PDB file of C-alpha atoms in Angstrom:
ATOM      1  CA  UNK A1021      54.923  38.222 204.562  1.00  0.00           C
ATOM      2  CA  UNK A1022      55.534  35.542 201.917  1.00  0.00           C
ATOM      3  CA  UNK A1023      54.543  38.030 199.230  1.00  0.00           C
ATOM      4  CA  UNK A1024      56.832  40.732 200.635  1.00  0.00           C
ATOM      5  CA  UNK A1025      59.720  38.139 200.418  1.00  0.00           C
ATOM      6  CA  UNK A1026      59.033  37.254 197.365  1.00  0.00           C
ATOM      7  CA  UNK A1027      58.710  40.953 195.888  1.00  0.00           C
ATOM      8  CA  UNK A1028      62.556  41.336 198.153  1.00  0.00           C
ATOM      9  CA  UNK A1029      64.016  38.576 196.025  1.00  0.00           C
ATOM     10  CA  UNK A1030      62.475  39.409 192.747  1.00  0.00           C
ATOM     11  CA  UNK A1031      63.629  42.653 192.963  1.00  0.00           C
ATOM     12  CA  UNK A1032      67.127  41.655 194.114  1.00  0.00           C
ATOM     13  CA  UNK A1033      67.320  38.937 191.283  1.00  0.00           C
ATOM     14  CA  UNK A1034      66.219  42.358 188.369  1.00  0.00           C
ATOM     15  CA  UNK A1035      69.014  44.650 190.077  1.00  0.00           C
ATOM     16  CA  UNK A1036      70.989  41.804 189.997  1.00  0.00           C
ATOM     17  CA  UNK A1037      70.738  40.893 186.165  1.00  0.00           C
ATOM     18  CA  UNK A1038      70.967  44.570 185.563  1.00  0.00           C
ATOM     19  CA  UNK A1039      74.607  44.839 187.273  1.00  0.00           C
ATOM     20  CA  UNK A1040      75.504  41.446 184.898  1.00  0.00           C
ATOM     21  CA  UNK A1041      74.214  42.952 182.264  1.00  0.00           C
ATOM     22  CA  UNK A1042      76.138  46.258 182.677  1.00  0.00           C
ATOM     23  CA  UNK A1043      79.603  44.873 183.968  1.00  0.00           C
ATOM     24  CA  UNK A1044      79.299  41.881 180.678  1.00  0.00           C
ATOM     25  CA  UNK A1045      78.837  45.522 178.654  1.00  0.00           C
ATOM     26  CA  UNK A1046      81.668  46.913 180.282  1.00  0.00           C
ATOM     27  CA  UNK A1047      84.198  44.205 180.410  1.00  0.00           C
ATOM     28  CA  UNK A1048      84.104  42.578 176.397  1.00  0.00           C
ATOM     29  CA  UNK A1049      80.428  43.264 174.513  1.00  0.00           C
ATOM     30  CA  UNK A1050      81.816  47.073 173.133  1.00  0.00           C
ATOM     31  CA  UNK A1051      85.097  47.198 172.688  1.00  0.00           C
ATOM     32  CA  UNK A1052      88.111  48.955 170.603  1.00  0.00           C
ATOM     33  CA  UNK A1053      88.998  46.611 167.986  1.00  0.00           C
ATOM     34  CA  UNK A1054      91.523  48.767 165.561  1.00  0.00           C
ATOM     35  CA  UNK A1055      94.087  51.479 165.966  1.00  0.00           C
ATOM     36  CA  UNK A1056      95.568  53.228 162.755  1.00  0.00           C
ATOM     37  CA  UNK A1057      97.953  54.953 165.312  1.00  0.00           C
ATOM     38  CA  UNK A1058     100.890  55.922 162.523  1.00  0.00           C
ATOM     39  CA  UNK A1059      99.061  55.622 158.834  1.00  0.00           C
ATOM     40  CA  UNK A1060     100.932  57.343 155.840  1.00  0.00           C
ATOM     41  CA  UNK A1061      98.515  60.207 155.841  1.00  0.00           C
ATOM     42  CA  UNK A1062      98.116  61.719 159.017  1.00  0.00           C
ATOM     43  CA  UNK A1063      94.832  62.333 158.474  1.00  0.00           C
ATOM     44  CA  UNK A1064      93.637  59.487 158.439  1.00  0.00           C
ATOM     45  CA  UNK A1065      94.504  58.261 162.452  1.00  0.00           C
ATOM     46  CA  UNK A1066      91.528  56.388 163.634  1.00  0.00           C
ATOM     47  CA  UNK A1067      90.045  54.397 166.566  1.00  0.00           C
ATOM     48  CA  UNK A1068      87.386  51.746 165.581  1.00  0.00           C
ATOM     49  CA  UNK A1069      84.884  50.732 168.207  1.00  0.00           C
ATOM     50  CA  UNK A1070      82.574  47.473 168.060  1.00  0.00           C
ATOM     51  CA  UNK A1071      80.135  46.107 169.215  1.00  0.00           C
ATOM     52  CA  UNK A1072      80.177  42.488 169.682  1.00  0.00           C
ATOM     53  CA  UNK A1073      76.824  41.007 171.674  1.00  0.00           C
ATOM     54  CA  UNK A1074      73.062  41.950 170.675  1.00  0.00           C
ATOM     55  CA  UNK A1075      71.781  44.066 173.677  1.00  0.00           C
ATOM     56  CA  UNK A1076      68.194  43.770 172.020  1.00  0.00           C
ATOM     57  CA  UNK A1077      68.311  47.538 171.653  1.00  0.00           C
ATOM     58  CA  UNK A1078      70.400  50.482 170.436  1.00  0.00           C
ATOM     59  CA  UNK A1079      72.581  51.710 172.355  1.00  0.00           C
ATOM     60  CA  UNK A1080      72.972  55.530 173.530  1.00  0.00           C
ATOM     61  CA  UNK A1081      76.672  56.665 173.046  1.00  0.00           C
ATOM     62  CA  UNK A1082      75.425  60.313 174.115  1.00  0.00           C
ATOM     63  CA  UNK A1083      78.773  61.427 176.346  1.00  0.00           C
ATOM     64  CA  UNK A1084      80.872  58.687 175.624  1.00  0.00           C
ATOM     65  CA  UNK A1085      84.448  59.833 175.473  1.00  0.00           C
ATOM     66  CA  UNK A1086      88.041  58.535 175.091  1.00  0.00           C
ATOM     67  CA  UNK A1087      91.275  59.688 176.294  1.00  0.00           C
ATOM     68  CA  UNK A1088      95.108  58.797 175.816  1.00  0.00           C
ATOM     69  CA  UNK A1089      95.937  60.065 179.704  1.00  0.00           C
ATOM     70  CA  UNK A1090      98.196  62.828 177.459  1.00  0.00           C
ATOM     71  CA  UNK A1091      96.397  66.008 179.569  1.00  0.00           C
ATOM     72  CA  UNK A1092      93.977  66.625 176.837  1.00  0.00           C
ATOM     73  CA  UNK A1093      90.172  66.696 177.939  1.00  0.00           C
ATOM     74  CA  UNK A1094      88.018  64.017 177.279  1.00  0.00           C
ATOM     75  CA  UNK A1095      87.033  63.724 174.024  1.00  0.00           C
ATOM     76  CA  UNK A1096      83.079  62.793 173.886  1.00  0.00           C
ATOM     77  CA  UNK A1097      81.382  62.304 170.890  1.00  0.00           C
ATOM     78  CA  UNK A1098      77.562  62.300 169.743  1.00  0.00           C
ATOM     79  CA  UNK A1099      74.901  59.486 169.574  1.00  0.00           C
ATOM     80  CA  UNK A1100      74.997  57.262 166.785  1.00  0.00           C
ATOM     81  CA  UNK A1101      71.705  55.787 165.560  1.00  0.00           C
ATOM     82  CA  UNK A1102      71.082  52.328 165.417  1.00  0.00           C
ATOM     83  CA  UNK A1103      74.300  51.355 166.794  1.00  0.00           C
ATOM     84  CA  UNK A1104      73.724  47.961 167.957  1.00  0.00           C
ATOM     85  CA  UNK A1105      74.999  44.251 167.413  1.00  0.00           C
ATOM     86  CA  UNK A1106      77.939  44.206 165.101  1.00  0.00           C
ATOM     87  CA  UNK A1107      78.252  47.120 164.233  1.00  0.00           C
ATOM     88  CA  UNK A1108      80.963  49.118 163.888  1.00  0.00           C
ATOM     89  CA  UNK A1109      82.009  52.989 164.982  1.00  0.00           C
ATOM     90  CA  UNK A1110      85.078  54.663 163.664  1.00  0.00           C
ATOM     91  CA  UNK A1111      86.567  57.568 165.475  1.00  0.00           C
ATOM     92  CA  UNK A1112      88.651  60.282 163.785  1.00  0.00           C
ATOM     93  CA  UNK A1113      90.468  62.629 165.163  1.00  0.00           C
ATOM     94  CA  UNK A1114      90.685  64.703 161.820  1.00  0.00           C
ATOM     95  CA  UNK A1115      88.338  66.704 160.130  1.00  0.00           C
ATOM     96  CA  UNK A1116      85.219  65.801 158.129  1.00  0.00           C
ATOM     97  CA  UNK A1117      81.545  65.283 157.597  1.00  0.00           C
ATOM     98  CA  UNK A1118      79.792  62.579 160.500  1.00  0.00           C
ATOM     99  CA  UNK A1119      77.676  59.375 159.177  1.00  0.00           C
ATOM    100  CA  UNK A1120      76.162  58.850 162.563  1.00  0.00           C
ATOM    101  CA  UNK A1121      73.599  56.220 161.145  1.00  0.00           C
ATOM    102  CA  UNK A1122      74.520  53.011 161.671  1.00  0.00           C
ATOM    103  CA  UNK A1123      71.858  51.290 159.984  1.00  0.00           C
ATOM    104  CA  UNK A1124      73.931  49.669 157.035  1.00  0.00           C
ATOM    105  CA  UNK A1125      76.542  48.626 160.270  1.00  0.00           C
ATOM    106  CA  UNK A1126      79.284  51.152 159.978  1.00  0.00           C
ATOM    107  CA  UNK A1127      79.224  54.737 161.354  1.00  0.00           C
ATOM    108  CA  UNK A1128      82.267  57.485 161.329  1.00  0.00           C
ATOM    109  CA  UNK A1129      82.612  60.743 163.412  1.00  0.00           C
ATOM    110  CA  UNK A1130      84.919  63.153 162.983  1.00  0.00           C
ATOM    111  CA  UNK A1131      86.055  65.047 166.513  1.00  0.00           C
ATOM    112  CA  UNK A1132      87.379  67.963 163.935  1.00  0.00           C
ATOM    113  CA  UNK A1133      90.729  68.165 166.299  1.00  0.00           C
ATOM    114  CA  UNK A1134      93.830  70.057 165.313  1.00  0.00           C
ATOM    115  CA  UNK A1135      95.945  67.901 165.771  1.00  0.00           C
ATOM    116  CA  UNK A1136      96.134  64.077 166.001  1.00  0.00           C
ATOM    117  CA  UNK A1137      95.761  62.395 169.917  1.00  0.00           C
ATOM    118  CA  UNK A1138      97.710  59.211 169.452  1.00  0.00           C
ATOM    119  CA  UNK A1139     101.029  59.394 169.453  1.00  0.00           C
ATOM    120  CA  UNK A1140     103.286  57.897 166.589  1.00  0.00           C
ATOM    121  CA  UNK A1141     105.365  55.642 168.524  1.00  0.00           C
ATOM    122  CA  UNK A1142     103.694  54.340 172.033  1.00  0.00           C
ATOM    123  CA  UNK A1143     100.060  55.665 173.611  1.00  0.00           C
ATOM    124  CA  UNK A1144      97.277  54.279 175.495  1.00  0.00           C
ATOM    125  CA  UNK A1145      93.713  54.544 174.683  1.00  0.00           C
ATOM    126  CA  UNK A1146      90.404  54.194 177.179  1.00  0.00           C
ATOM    127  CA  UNK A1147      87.036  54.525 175.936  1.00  0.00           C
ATOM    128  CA  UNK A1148      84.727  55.653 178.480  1.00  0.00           C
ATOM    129  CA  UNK A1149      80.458  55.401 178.964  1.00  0.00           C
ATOM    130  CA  UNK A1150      78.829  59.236 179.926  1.00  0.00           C
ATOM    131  CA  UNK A1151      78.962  58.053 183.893  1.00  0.00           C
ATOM    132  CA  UNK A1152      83.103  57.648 183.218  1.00  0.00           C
ATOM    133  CA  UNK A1153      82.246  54.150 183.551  1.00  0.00           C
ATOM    134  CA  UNK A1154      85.824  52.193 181.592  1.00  0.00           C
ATOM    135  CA  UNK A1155      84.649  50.572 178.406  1.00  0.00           C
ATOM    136  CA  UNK A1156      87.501  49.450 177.171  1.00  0.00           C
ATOM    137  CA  UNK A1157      91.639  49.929 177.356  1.00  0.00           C
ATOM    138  CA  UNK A1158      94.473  49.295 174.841  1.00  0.00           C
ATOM    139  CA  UNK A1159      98.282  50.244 175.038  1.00  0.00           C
ATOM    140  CA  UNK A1160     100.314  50.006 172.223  1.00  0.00           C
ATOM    141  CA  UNK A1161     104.077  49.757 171.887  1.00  0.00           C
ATOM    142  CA  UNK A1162     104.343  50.095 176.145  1.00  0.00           C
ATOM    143  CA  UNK A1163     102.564  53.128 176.189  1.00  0.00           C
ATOM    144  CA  UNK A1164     103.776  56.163 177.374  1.00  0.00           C
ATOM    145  CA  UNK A1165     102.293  57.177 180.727  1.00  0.00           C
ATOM    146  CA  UNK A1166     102.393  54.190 182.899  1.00  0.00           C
ATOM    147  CA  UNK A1167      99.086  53.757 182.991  1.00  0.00           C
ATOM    148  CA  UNK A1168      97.187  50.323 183.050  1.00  0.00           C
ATOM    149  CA  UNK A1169      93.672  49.089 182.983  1.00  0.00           C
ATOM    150  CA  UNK A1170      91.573  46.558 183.242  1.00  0.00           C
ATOM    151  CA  UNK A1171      93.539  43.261 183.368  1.00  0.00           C
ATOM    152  CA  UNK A1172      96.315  44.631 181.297  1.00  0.00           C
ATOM    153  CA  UNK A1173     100.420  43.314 182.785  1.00  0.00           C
ATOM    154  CA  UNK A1174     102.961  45.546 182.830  1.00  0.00           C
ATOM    155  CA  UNK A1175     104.752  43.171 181.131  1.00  0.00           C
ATOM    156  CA  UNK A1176     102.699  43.121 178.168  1.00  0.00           C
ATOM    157  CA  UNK A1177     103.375  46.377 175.836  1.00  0.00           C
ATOM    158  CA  UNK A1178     100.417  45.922 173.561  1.00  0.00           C
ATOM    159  CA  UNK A1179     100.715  45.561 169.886  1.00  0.00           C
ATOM    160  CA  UNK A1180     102.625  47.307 167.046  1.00  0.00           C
ATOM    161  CA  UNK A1181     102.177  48.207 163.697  1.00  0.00           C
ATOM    162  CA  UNK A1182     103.964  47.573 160.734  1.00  0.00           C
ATOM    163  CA  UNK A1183     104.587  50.514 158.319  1.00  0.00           C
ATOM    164  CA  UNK A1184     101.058  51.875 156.034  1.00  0.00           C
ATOM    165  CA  UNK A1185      99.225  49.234 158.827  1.00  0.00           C
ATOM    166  CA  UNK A1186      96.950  49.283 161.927  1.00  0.00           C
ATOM    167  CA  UNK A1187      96.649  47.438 164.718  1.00  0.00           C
ATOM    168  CA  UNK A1188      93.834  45.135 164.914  1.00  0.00           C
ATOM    169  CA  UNK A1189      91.984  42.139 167.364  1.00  0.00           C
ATOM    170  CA  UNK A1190      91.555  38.817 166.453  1.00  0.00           C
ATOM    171  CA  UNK A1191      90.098  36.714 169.232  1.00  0.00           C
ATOM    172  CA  UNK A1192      88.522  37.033 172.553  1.00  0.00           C
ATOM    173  CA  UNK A1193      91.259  37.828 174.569  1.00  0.00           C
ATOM    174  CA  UNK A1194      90.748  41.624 174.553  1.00  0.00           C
ATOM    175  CA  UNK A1195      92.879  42.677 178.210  1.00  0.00           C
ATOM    176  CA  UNK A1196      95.942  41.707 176.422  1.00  0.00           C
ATOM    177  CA  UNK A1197      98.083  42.066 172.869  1.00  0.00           C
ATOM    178  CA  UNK A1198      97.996  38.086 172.381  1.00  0.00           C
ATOM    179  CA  UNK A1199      94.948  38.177 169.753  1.00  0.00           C
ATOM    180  CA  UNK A1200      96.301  41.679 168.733  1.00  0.00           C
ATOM    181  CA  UNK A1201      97.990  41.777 164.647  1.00  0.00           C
ATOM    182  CA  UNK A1202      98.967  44.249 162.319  1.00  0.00           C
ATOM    183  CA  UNK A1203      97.127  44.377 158.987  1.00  0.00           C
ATOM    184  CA  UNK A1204      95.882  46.289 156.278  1.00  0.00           C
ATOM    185  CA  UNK A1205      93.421  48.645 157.796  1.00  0.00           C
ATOM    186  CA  UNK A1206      89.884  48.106 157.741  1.00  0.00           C
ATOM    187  CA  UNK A1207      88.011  51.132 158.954  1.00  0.00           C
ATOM    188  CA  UNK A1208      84.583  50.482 160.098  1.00  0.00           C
ATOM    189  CA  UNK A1209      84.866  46.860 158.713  1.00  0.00           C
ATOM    190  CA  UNK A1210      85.307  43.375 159.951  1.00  0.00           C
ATOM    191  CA  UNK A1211      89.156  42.827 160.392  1.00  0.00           C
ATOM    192  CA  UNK A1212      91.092  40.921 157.983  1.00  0.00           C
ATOM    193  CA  UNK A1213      94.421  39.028 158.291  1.00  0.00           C
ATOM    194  CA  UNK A1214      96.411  38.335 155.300  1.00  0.00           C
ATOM    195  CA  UNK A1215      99.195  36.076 155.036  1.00  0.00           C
ATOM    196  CA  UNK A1216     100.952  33.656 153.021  1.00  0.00           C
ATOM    197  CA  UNK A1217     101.787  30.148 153.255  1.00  0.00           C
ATOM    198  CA  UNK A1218     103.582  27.530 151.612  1.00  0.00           C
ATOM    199  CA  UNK A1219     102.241  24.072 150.732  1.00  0.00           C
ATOM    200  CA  UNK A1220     105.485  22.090 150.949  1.00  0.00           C
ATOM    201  CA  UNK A1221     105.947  21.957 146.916  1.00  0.00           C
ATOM    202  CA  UNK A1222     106.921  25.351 146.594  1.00  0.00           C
ATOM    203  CA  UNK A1223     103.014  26.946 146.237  1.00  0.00           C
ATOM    204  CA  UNK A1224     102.503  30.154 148.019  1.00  0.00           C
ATOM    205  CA  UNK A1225      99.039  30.332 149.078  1.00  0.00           C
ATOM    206  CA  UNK A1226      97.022  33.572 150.486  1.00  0.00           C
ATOM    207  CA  UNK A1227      95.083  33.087 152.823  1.00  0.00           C
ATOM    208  CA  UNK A1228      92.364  35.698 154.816  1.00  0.00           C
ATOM    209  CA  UNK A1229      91.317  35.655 158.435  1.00  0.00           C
ATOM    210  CA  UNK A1230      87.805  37.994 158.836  1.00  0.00           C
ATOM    211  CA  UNK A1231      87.712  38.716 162.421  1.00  0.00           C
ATOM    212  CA  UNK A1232      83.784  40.265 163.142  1.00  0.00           C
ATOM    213  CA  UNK A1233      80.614  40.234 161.095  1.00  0.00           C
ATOM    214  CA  UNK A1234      80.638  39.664 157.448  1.00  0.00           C
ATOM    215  CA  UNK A1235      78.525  41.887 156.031  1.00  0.00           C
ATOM    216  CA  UNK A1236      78.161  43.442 152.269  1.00  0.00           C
ATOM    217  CA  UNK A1237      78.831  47.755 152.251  1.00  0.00           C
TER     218      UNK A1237
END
């Protein structure tokens, strides 16, 4: 009997670190972490995907798919190798040739469509695991569908990008457009932030916020 109960609760205690595991995944360990929703060329719209946490193993984005809720299908796209702890994923919705190995921390696929997905102005994004389990939601410029995830308010119409820009995280707070900027885009990369201060005796200084891994290309 004591055996038995122990096997009940060791086994409850596994599941039970398995459903952490899987919801911390879910919630803010992958997540989208750039938008070039409106770039002077059209060709080169892009969602950028990271991962954030080290799972201790690659992980399989066989059947993962996004969708902007706009009545196209879901988009999936293939595995990536050794996509894994800070690395990065660009998606783009133009044509071109895939570098599905993440092994020097970057990766791009190309989902070849004929025309972009995100709209110019206002669109929501979800990126979705191969059970449809939500990875992670963004709006931009209030959307245009209604449509909210996650912990997202209605009162909070996501981030917007300046002209030639993308939209980018910096922070933790991902359910929300507070740690959400517009800068320079940096497919595939660690996000930067560049701005300009002044000292008080009339010195402009530059200064650079890296959001993500540093890493050399």
């Amino acid at each position: 009997m004591v055996k038995t109960k122990i096997l009940f609760y060791l086994t409850c205690f596994f599941l039970f670190g398995i459903i952490l595991s899987f919801s911390a995944f879910a919630s803010d360990s992958v997540l989208i972490s750039e938008v070039n929703y409106n770039p002077l060329n059209p060709s080169d719209e892009y969602i950028e995907i990271t991962v954030r946490d080290d799972f201790g193993a690659d992980i399989d984005t066989t059947g993962w798919y996004i969708t902007t809720f706009d009545g196209e299908q879901n988009i999936s796209f293939p595995a990536v190798l050794d996509f894994g702890e800070f690395d990065y994923l660009s998606v783009r919705t133009g044509s071109g040739v895939d570098d599905i190995d993440a092994t020097d921390g970057s990766a791009t696929i190309y989902l070849n469509l004929g025309s972009n997905i995100l709209d110019d102005s206002s669109d929501e994004i979800a990126l979705y695991d191969a059970s449809s389990n939500l990875i992670d939601f963004v709006r931009y410029n209030g959307g245009n569908s209604g449509i909210l995830l996650q912990n997202w308010q209605s009162a909070d119409l996501g981030p917007t990008a300046l002209t030639g820009e993308s939209v980018q995280i910096h922070g933790e707070d991902i359910d929300s457009s507070e740690n959400w900027v517009s800068g320079h885009p940096t497919e595939a990369n660690p996000n930067k932030l560049n701005m300009e201060i002044e000292d008080g005796f009339g010195t402009t200084i530059d200064i650079e916020v890296t959001n993500g891994a540093n890493r050399l290309i």
